Short mmCIF file of C-alpha atoms in Angstrom, two decimals:
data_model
loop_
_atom_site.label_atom_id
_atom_site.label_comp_id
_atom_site.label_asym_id
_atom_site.label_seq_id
_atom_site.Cartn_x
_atom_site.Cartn_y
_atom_site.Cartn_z
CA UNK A 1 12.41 -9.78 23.86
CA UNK A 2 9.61 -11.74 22.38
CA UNK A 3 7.77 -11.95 25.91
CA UNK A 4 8.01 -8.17 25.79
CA UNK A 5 6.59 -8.03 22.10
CA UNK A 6 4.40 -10.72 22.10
CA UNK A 7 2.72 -10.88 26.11
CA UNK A 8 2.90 -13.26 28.07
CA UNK A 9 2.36 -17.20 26.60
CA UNK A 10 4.60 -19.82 25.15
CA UNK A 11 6.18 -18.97 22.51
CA UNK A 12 9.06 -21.41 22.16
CA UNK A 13 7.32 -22.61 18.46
CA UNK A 14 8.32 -19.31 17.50
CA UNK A 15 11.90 -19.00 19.19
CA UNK A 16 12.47 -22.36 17.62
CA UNK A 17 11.71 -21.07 14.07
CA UNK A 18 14.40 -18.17 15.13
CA UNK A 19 17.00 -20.39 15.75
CA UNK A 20 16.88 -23.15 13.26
CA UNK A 21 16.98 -20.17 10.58
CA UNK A 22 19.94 -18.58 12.42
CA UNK A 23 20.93 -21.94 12.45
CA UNK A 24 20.90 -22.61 8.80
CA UNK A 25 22.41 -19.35 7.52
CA UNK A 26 25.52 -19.49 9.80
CA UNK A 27 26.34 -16.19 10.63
CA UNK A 28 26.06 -15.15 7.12
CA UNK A 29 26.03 -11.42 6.67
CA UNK A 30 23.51 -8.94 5.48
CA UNK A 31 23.22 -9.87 1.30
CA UNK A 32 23.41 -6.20 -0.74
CA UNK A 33 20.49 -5.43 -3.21
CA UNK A 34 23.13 -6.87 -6.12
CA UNK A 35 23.26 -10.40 -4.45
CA UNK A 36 19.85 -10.06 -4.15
CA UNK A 37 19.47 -9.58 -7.98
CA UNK A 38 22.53 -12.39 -8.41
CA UNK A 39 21.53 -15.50 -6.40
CA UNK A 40 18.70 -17.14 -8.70
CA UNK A 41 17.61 -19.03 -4.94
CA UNK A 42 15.47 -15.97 -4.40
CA UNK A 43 14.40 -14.98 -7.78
CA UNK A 44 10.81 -16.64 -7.46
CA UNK A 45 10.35 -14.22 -4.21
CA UNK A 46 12.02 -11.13 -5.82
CA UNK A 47 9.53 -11.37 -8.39
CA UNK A 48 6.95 -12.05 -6.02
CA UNK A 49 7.61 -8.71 -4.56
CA UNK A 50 7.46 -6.94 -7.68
CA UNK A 51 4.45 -8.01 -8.94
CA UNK A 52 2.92 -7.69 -4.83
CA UNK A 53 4.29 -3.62 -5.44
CA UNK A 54 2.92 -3.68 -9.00
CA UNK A 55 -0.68 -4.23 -8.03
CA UNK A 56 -0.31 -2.19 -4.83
CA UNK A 57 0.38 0.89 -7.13
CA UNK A 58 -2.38 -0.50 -9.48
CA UNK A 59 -5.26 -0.84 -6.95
CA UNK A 60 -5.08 3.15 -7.56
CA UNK A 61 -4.76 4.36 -4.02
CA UNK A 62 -2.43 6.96 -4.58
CA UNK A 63 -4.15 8.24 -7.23
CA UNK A 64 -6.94 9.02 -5.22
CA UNK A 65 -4.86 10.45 -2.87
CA UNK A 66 -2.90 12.96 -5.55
CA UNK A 67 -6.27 13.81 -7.01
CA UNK A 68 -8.12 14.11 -4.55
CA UNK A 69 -7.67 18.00 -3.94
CA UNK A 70 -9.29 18.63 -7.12
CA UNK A 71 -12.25 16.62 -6.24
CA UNK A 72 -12.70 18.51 -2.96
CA UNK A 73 -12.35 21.43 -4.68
CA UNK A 74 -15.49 20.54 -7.59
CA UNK A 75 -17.22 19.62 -4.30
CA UNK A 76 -17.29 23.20 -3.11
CA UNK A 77 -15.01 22.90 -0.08
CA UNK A 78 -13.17 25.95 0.30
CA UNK A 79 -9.13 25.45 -0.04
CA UNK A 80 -8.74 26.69 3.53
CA UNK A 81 -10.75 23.33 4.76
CA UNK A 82 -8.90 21.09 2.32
CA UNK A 83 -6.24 20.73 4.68
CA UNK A 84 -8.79 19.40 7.43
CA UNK A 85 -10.57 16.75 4.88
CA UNK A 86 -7.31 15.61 3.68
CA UNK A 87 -6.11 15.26 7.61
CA UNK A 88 -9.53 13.06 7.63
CA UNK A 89 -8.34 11.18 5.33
CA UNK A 90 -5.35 10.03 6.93
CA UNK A 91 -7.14 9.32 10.34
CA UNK A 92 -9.69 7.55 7.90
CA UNK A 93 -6.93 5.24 6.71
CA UNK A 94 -4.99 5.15 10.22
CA UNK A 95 -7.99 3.67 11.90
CA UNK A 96 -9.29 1.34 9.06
CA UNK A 97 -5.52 -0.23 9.26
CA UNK A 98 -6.92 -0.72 12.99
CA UNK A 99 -9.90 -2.75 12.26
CA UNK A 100 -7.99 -4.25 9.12
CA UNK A 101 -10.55 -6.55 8.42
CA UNK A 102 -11.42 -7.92 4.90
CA UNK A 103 -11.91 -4.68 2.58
CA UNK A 104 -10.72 -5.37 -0.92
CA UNK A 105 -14.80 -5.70 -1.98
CA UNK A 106 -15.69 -2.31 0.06
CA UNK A 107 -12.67 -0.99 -2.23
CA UNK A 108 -13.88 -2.47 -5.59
CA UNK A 109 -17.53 -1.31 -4.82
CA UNK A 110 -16.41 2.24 -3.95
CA UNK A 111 -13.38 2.36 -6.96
CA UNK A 112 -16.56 1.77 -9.26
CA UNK A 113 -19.52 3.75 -8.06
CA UNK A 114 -16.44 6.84 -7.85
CA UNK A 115 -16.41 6.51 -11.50
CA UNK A 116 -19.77 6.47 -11.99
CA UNK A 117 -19.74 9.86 -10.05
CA UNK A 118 -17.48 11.26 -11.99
CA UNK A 119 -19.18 10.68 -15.20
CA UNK A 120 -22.16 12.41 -13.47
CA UNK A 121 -20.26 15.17 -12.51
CA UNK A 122 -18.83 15.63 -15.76
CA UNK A 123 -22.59 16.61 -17.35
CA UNK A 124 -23.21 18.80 -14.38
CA UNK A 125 -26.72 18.10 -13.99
CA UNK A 126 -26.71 16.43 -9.86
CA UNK A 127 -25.69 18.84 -7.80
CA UNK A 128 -24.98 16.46 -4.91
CA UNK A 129 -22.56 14.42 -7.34
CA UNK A 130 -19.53 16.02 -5.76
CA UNK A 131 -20.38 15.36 -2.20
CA UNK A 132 -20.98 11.33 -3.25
CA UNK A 133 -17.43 11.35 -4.59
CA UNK A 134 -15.87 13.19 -1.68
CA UNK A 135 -17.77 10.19 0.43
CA UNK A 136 -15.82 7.28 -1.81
CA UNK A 137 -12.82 8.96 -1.57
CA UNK A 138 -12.96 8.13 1.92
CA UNK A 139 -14.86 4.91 1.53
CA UNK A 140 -12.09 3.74 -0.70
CA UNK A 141 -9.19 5.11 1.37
CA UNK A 142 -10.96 3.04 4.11
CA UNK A 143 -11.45 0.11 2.36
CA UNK A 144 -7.78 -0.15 1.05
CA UNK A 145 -6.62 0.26 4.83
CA UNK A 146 -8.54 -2.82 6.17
CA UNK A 147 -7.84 -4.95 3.03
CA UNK A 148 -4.69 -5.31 0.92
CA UNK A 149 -2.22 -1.93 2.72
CA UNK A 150 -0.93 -4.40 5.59
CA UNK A 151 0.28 -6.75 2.95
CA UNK A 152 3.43 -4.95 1.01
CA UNK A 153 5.68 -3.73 4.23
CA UNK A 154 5.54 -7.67 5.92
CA UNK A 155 5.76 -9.16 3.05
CA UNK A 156 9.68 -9.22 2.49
CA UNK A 157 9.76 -10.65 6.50
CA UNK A 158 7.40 -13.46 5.26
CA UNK A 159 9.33 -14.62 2.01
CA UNK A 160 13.03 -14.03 2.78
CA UNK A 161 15.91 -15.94 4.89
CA UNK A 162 17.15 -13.29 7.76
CA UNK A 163 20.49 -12.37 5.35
CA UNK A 164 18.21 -11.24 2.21
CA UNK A 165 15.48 -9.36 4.30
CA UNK A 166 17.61 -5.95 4.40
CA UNK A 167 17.95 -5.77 0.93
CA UNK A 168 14.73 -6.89 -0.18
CA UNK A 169 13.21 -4.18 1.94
CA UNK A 170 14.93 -1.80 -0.15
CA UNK A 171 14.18 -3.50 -3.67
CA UNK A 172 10.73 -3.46 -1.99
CA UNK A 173 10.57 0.92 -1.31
CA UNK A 174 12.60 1.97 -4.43
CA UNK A 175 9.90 -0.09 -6.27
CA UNK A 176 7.48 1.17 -4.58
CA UNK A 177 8.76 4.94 -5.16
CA UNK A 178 9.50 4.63 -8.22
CA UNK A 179 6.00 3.01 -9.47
CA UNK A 180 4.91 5.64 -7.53
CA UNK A 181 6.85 8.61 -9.38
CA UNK A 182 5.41 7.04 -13.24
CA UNK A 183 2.10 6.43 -11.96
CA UNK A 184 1.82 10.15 -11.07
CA UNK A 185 3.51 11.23 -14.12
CA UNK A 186 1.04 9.10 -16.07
CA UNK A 187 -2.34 9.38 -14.69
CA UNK A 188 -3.14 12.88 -15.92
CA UNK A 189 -2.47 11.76 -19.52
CA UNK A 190 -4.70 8.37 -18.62
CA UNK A 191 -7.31 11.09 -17.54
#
């Protein structure tokens, strides 16, 4: 199974990580998202997670990507042809995950000049304001895919023994939803 995931090369390094963990837990079953929260052995990573999830939501992605309509919309694109720059988008952020090279500066730079757009925009005197923020919206989306959106989903794998990793991969999405939900709720008021 690893040959077939991995190619073709030695990986007994690997296998032998694999078995000295199986080893170690013997046979112990799948922990539940209450053992999780229970066994102070794992707190350190538990919190780890959070605060990883925290910042995730933080970083503001999904803000721009609720939001974004009404940017699109200031920028003059008709609401039939929304559909196709949001579908952009996506591929935007698909293939940047490709590359997924360092882009947390990229992200920064883009998170900041966006602002600075949208002050512009707000006094309505550049007409070409709106098409510089529709460009950082996909500058940013970009940037977030090749810097920090590979690091949330591995990052239970990384920090938890086999018999924690189910539920930590749920602690890990409700966060993650649920951040999701207030940050949503919240961000109009910010605005």
């Amino acid at each position: 199974a690893v040959k077939q995931l991995w190619g073709d090369g030695n990986h007994m390094a690997e296998i032998d990580d694999m078995m000295a963990e199986q080893k170690a837990i013997h046979g112990e079953k799948a922990k539940s998202v209450c053992d999780l929260f229970r066994d102070k052995a794992v707190r350190w990573q538990l919190i780890t997670l959070f605060l990883v999830a925290s910042c995730m939501q933080l970083i503001g992605v999904n803000v721009v990507y609720f939001y974004a309509y009404n940017v699109f919309k200031k920028a003059g694109i008709p609401p039939a042809q929304t559909h196709y720059v949001s579908l952009g988008i996506g591929i935007t952020e698909i293939l940047s995950t490709i590359l997924c090279v360092s882009g947390s500066s990229a992200e920064f730079h883009s998170a900041v000049m966006h602002v600075s757009f949208l002050s512009l925009e707000a006094t309505d005197s550049f007409s070409w304001v709106p098409y510089c923020s529709v460009a950082l919206i996909f500058i940013f989306i970009m940037s977030f895919g090749i810097g920090p959106a590979g690091v949330l989903c591995p990052l239970p794998t990384e920090i938890f023994i086999q018999s924690y990793r189910p539920a930590a991969y749920v602690f890990n999405g409700v966060t993650n939803w649920i951040q999701l939900f207030i940050l949503g709720l919240l961000f109009p008021f910010i605005v």
